[in-house]
Amino acid sequence: MDKKLYDLMDWAAIEAVVYSEEDQPHSLLGAHETENGILIQTFIPSAVEVSVKIAGVKEEYPMEVADEAGFFAVLLPRKTIPEYSYKITYDNGETGEMMDPYVFEPQISEEMTKKFNAGICYDIYEKLGAHPMTVNGVDGVYFAVWAPNAMRVSVVGNFNLWDGRRMPMRRLWDSGIFELFIPGLAAGELYKYEIKAKGGLTYLKADPYANAAELRPNTASIVADLRHFDWTDKEWIAEREKRDTKTEPMFIYELHLGSWKKPEDGRIFYNYRELAPMIAEYVKEMGYTHIELMPVMEHPFDGSWGYQVTGYYAPTSRYGTPEDFMYFMNYMHEQKIGVIIDWVPAHFPRDTFGLSNFDGTCLYEHYDPKQGSHPHWGTLIYNYGRPEVKNFLIANALFWAEKYHVDGIRMDAVASMLYLDYGKNDGEWVANMYGGNENLEAVEFFKHLNSIFHQKEKGVMMIAEESTAWPKVTGDVREDGLGFDYKWNMGWMNDFIGYMSLDPIYRASRHGELTFSMIYAYSEDFILTLSHDEVVHGKASMIGKMPGDRKQKFANLRAAYGFMMTHPGKKLLFMGQDFAQFSEWNEEKGLEWDLLEYDEHRQMQQYLKDFNKFYKEQPALYKLDYDPKGFEWINVILANENMLVFTRNTEKKEETLLVVCNFSPLVHEKRKIGVPYPGKYKEIFNSDRAEYGGDGNVNPRLKQSKKEECDDRPDSITIKVPPMGIAIFSYTKGTQKPTTNRTAKEKEPVEKVTIRKPRKKKSLKEELEQKIAEEESKTTPSEIELAEKTETSKKKKTSGTKTKTKKKES
């Protein structure tokens, strides 16, 4: 080796590179100016010859072997660093040319790393991960990963024989971030990070910020370019920003993309682009306003349904590419369908290629298993107190709104995040600093996430699946709330399913389970849910939960859906339940669409379709969902009859709806019902119609209210109440119908005396004679008796005598 070159060698640093322990490879590799010229060094294991080729110059400079492991160096007689590449001959005789990845500056600023370390770099996904870009006119891919406790991190893939010695990454300052720009790479490359932990353990990890991943069981990350999809949903986004979903109808259709429908050509899954038109057509036909997708983030195990995520920034490759999912989202918006996605920041799986023990330490999770693991789920819990972990999750929620235009994020298992002892026995958890079981770090995370999210993503909903009585889940962060827009009403769901599962003869004693939800209905902004969790693992489908014979099951289910649709709160129903699939949901099978060949299932589907249309046409059913003025009980104490009567209201009296629910199999032919206002009531919906599979117990004629007290109301109507059904009446202001005369035996005379203001003063006898003449045809014996008694009493009073008079015969 040339002496000048030899003297320039940093042999200790070379050894660190050769032994793969260097975290500042740019300080040695690449081109560096020296007093004697430009020193260029590279480490290419398996290379036997390497020369430097300078752009625009025919001459090449052979490099000398500094270490037999593949370390080469050359001293160019130049004062400035030229544009160059390496020409390589490998030990198998193949040749190649590559640009030097160690001549490029960091693409992440120091300021950005400081914000990331503080947990407030909300667009960190633009830098961390793998991003195709052009640097100094050179196309390539920029890689960056957070692994602060690693000794060394390298990018590996087909492009370097998956050899972690070849492309070590540079540690940026004290941020814990490693980065490297590799020229010549493009979207579609497979890659992972090889991490050498302190102690020498070396292993591969998938990229936590990867935008795509291999189809399971393979686990490599894939370079993806998200910049080129042509979105056409600007009109939808603009409308969404102005919309107030609290005062609009919202009925969400929850579905699992992998089992909604299966291909008939032998494939396991449809593509996102194939699913989009099929799902949109069905959703529009049924009248749902939104769909909710069970997790579409990459996950290794089909049986987890997506709730054990390993690729938080990557749509699962089961159904296609990131651009395919963009197409899906764009198509839904073009069809005026909102899309909510499930998101799982509560826990992550222990798969060794994922986040667990990422850099040789418990980086994303807690070190103490009492804090960092779910004993029942077998998963790990995020360390919400670490700023970079919090940043990873907050940025991820923003990522799905920014890059995929989602309309809402439903956060899974919020209760497990709020409580330190969730799912744990005594001795299995660690109390907070005040000795309580509240996860104070998770509470701060929710407030931080929701405040930033609402600031940046106008009109996008944040929904909590929270199953406890934690206060102010949907409260304003400024008032010590968690800041969510909506909360799943798990209490209503459990109580209602429990009630509906009973035989009607046992329902009276459980009547409170129907009515209890209204005690706390306005404590949060609730969504009523009948979700996937209620139709799996032996719980039975919704139709399977209903008691009675086959016909009664369908009647029960129609009544159940009717009560849900008229109860305050937005609605959610899982796929397959709208046409009463008897089988439980199975993620390995498609829905049993062939059931629609049978009348009863087709009628149930028609019932839901018509109810959705009716729901969206009636402002009373959605406009004041979160205002107590929007609901009023008429009769809540009919436990023995399994009945409820209530109204749904708006600010306009004429939009009032009277709702009568009967959860018994008995028909009430002439049932008197109290009404909120005098006027006309018309039945506009009935679950017992023949076209829905019912027996036709309906009220075809307009009902004029009467001045007869019922249910503590001065006015009432008499209706036929359908068995195991629901009847809904609209209100129109009208002339009050007079009270119907009763028989003498039923009537108390004092109640039927009509006192009129006379035009001129008459004697009592003259008034009675005139009244009898005017109403002779309507007069009953009891009225004559009353008149005669009154006249007799008057005469007695006038004469001053106490002589008893004989009662006259009629």
PDB file of N, CA and C in Angstrom, residues 408-454:
ATOM      1  N   GLY A 408     -62.684   9.014  10.082  1.00  0.00           N
ATOM      2  CA  GLY A 408     -62.780   8.802  11.517  1.00  0.00           C
ATOM      3  C   GLY A 408     -61.837   7.701  11.955  1.00  0.00           C
ATOM      4  N   ILE A 409     -61.429   7.770  13.208  1.00  0.00           N
ATOM      5  CA  ILE A 409     -60.571   6.739  13.802  1.00  0.00           C
ATOM      6  C   ILE A 409     -61.257   6.241  15.064  1.00  0.00           C
ATOM      7  N   ARG A 410     -61.540   4.953  15.081  1.00  0.00           N
ATOM      8  CA  ARG A 410     -62.136   4.333  16.263  1.00  0.00           C
ATOM      9  C   ARG A 410     -61.020   3.663  17.047  1.00  0.00           C
ATOM     10  N   MET A 411     -60.782   4.125  18.266  1.00  0.00           N
ATOM     11  CA  MET A 411     -59.660   3.655  19.058  1.00  0.00           C
ATOM     12  C   MET A 411     -60.071   2.442  19.882  1.00  0.00           C
ATOM     13  N   ASP A 412     -59.368   1.354  19.681  1.00  0.00           N
ATOM     14  CA  ASP A 412     -59.694   0.085  20.329  1.00  0.00           C
ATOM     15  C   ASP A 412     -59.183   0.039  21.761  1.00  0.00           C
ATOM     16  N   ALA A 413     -59.931  -0.618  22.638  1.00  0.00           N
ATOM     17  CA  ALA A 413     -59.504  -0.978  23.999  1.00  0.00           C
ATOM     18  C   ALA A 413     -59.003   0.218  24.801  1.00  0.00           C
ATOM     19  N   VAL A 414     -59.759   1.315  24.776  1.00  0.00           N
ATOM     20  CA  VAL A 414     -59.360   2.505  25.524  1.00  0.00           C
ATOM     21  C   VAL A 414     -59.328   2.227  27.025  1.00  0.00           C
ATOM     22  N   ALA A 415     -60.257   1.427  27.507  1.00  0.00           N
ATOM     23  CA  ALA A 415     -60.299   1.128  28.946  1.00  0.00           C
ATOM     24  C   ALA A 415     -59.013   0.459  29.409  1.00  0.00           C
ATOM     25  N   SER A 416     -58.435  -0.392  28.576  1.00  0.00           N
ATOM     26  CA  SER A 416     -57.198  -1.074  28.961  1.00  0.00           C
ATOM     27  C   SER A 416     -56.036  -0.104  29.076  1.00  0.00           C
ATOM     28  N   MET A 417     -56.152   1.048  28.423  1.00  0.00           N
ATOM     29  CA  MET A 417     -55.107   2.066  28.505  1.00  0.00           C
ATOM     30  C   MET A 417     -55.301   2.957  29.728  1.00  0.00           C
ATOM     31  N   LEU A 418     -56.550   3.178  30.117  1.00  0.00           N
ATOM     32  CA  LEU A 418     -56.845   4.107  31.205  1.00  0.00           C
ATOM     33  C   LEU A 418     -56.530   3.532  32.584  1.00  0.00           C
ATOM     34  N   TYR A 419     -56.629   2.204  32.704  1.00  0.00           N
ATOM     35  CA  TYR A 419     -56.474   1.584  34.016  1.00  0.00           C
ATOM     36  C   TYR A 419     -55.221   0.716  34.061  1.00  0.00           C
ATOM     37  N   LEU A 420     -54.396   0.963  35.044  1.00  0.00           N
ATOM     38  CA  LEU A 420     -53.154   0.202  35.201  1.00  0.00           C
ATOM     39  C   LEU A 420     -53.420  -1.244  35.600  1.00  0.00           C
ATOM     40  N   ASP A 421     -54.552  -1.505  36.217  1.00  0.00           N
ATOM     41  CA  ASP A 421     -54.873  -2.859  36.676  1.00  0.00           C
ATOM     42  C   ASP A 421     -55.843  -3.577  35.750  1.00  0.00           C
ATOM     43  N   TYR A 422     -56.017  -3.059  34.527  1.00  0.00           N
ATOM     44  CA  TYR A 422     -56.976  -3.664  33.604  1.00  0.00           C
ATOM     45  C   TYR A 422     -56.561  -5.102  33.266  1.00  0.00           C
ATOM     46  N   GLY A 423     -57.443  -6.056  33.545  1.00  0.00           N
ATOM     47  CA  GLY A 423     -57.172  -7.453  33.235  1.00  0.00           C
ATOM     48  C   GLY A 423     -56.096  -8.079  34.090  1.00  0.00           C
ATOM     49  N   LYS A 424     -55.775  -7.433  35.209  1.00  0.00           N
ATOM     50  CA  LYS A 424     -54.689  -7.941  36.056  1.00  0.00           C
ATOM     51  C   LYS A 424     -55.197  -8.205  37.471  1.00  0.00           C
ATOM     52  N   ASN A 425     -54.564  -9.155  38.111  1.00  0.00           N
ATOM     53  CA  ASN A 425     -54.887  -9.480  39.488  1.00  0.00           C
ATOM     54  C   ASN A 425     -54.017  -8.663  40.432  1.00  0.00           C
ATOM     55  N   ASP A 426     -54.345  -8.708  41.706  1.00  0.00           N
ATOM     56  CA  ASP A 426     -53.525  -8.030  42.704  1.00  0.00           C
ATOM     57  C   ASP A 426     -52.089  -8.537  42.620  1.00  0.00           C
ATOM     58  N   GLY A 427     -51.162  -7.614  42.669  1.00  0.00           N
ATOM     59  CA  GLY A 427     -49.749  -7.978  42.591  1.00  0.00           C
ATOM     60  C   GLY A 427     -49.203  -8.034  41.173  1.00  0.00           C
ATOM     61  N   GLU A 428     -50.086  -7.846  40.181  1.00  0.00           N
ATOM     62  CA  GLU A 428     -49.661  -7.902  38.788  1.00  0.00           C
ATOM     63  C   GLU A 428     -49.569  -6.524  38.143  1.00  0.00           C
ATOM     64  N   TRP A 429     -49.737  -5.460  38.927  1.00  0.00           N
ATOM     65  CA  TRP A 429     -49.680  -4.120  38.364  1.00  0.00           C
ATOM     66  C   TRP A 429     -49.007  -3.167  39.346  1.00  0.00           C
ATOM     67  N   VAL A 430     -48.604  -2.018  38.814  1.00  0.00           N
ATOM     68  CA  VAL A 430     -47.895  -1.008  39.596  1.00  0.00           C
ATOM     69  C   VAL A 430     -48.759   0.246  39.661  1.00  0.00           C
ATOM     70  N   ALA A 431     -48.995   0.745  40.857  1.00  0.00           N
ATOM     71  CA  ALA A 431     -49.840   1.927  41.037  1.00  0.00           C
ATOM     72  C   ALA A 431     -49.143   3.176  40.509  1.00  0.00           C
ATOM     73  N   ASN A 432     -49.939   4.223  40.258  1.00  0.00           N
ATOM     74  CA  ASN A 432     -49.353   5.490  39.819  1.00  0.00           C
ATOM     75  C   ASN A 432     -48.740   6.237  40.999  1.00  0.00           C
ATOM     76  N   MET A 433     -48.232   7.415  40.737  1.00  0.00           N
ATOM     77  CA  MET A 433     -47.500   8.172  41.752  1.00  0.00           C
ATOM     78  C   MET A 433     -48.376   8.557  42.946  1.00  0.00           C
ATOM     79  N   TYR A 434     -49.695   8.513  42.763  1.00  0.00           N
ATOM     80  CA  TYR A 434     -50.606   8.834  43.861  1.00  0.00           C
ATOM     81  C   TYR A 434     -51.185   7.589  44.516  1.00  0.00           C
ATOM     82  N   GLY A 435     -50.747   6.435  44.044  1.00  0.00           N
ATOM     83  CA  GLY A 435     -51.236   5.187  44.607  1.00  0.00           C
ATOM     84  C   GLY A 435     -52.497   4.662  43.964  1.00  0.00           C
ATOM     85  N   GLY A 436     -52.955   5.302  42.899  1.00  0.00           N
ATOM     86  CA  GLY A 436     -54.183   4.893  42.234  1.00  0.00           C
ATOM     87  C   GLY A 436     -53.939   3.984  41.049  1.00  0.00           C
ATOM     88  N   ASN A 437     -55.048   3.544  40.435  1.00  0.00           N
ATOM     89  CA  ASN A 437     -54.941   2.630  39.292  1.00  0.00           C
ATOM     90  C   ASN A 437     -55.110   3.342  37.956  1.00  0.00           C
ATOM     91  N   GLU A 438     -55.175   4.670  37.973  1.00  0.00           N
ATOM     92  CA  GLU A 438     -55.324   5.434  36.737  1.00  0.00           C
ATOM     93  C   GLU A 438     -53.968   5.557  36.032  1.00  0.00           C
ATOM     94  N   ASN A 439     -53.961   5.325  34.757  1.00  0.00           N
ATOM     95  CA  ASN A 439     -52.732   5.471  33.967  1.00  0.00           C
ATOM     96  C   ASN A 439     -52.614   6.938  33.553  1.00  0.00           C
ATOM     97  N   LEU A 440     -51.929   7.712  34.354  1.00  0.00           N
ATOM     98  CA  LEU A 440     -51.845   9.154  34.140  1.00  0.00           C
ATOM     99  C   LEU A 440     -51.148   9.486  32.828  1.00  0.00           C
ATOM    100  N   GLU A 441     -50.185   8.670  32.436  1.00  0.00           N
ATOM    101  CA  GLU A 441     -49.474   8.918  31.177  1.00  0.00           C
ATOM    102  C   GLU A 441     -50.386   8.683  29.975  1.00  0.00           C
ATOM    103  N   ALA A 442     -51.256   7.675  30.070  1.00  0.00           N
ATOM    104  CA  ALA A 442     -52.202   7.417  28.987  1.00  0.00           C
ATOM    105  C   ALA A 442     -53.242   8.527  28.905  1.00  0.00           C
ATOM    106  N   VAL A 443     -53.669   9.040  30.053  1.00  0.00           N
ATOM    107  CA  VAL A 443     -54.630  10.143  30.069  1.00  0.00           C
ATOM    108  C   VAL A 443     -54.040  11.356  29.358  1.00  0.00           C
ATOM    109  N   GLU A 444     -52.790  11.665  29.667  1.00  0.00           N
ATOM    110  CA  GLU A 444     -52.133  12.799  29.005  1.00  0.00           C
ATOM    111  C   GLU A 444     -51.986  12.534  27.517  1.00  0.00           C
ATOM    112  N   PHE A 445     -51.711  11.286  27.146  1.00  0.00           N
ATOM    113  CA  PHE A 445     -51.594  10.925  25.729  1.00  0.00           C
ATOM    114  C   PHE A 445     -52.899  11.190  24.994  1.00  0.00           C
ATOM    115  N   PHE A 446     -54.024  10.777  25.569  1.00  0.00           N
ATOM    116  CA  PHE A 446     -55.324  11.004  24.925  1.00  0.00           C
ATOM    117  C   PHE A 446     -55.584  12.495  24.721  1.00  0.00           C
ATOM    118  N   LYS A 447     -55.324  13.276  25.739  1.00  0.00           N
ATOM    119  CA  LYS A 447     -55.567  14.714  25.640  1.00  0.00           C
ATOM    120  C   LYS A 447     -54.670  15.342  24.577  1.00  0.00           C
ATOM    121  N   HIS A 448     -53.414  14.938  24.581  1.00  0.00           N
ATOM    122  CA  HIS A 448     -52.469  15.456  23.589  1.00  0.00           C
ATOM    123  C   HIS A 448     -52.897  15.060  22.180  1.00  0.00           C
ATOM    124  N   LEU A 449     -53.190  13.784  21.993  1.00  0.00           N
ATOM    125  CA  LEU A 449     -53.593  13.280  20.683  1.00  0.00           C
ATOM    126  C   LEU A 449     -54.837  13.999  20.163  1.00  0.00           C
ATOM    127  N   ASN A 450     -55.892  14.042  20.965  1.00  0.00           N
ATOM    128  CA  ASN A 450     -57.154  14.590  20.479  1.00  0.00           C
ATOM    129  C   ASN A 450     -57.088  16.089  20.239  1.00  0.00           C
ATOM    130  N   SER A 451     -56.349  16.812  21.063  1.00  0.00           N
ATOM    131  CA  SER A 451     -56.242  18.256  20.846  1.00  0.00           C
ATOM    132  C   SER A 451     -55.496  18.554  19.557  1.00  0.00           C
ATOM    133  N   ILE A 452     -54.399  17.854  19.298  1.00  0.00           N
ATOM    134  CA  ILE A 452     -53.629  18.072  18.067  1.00  0.00           C
ATOM    135  C   ILE A 452     -54.406  17.573  16.856  1.00  0.00           C
ATOM    136  N   PHE A 453     -55.054  16.436  17.001  1.00  0.00           N
ATOM    137  CA  PHE A 453     -55.777  15.843  15.877  1.00  0.00           C
ATOM    138  C   PHE A 453     -56.909  16.763  15.412  1.00  0.00           C
ATOM    139  N   HIS A 454     -57.682  17.283  16.349  1.00  0.00           N
ATOM    140  CA  HIS A 454     -58.783  18.161  15.968  1.00  0.00           C
ATOM    141  C   HIS A 454     -58.289  19.496  15.420  1.00  0.00           C
TER     142      HIS A 454
END
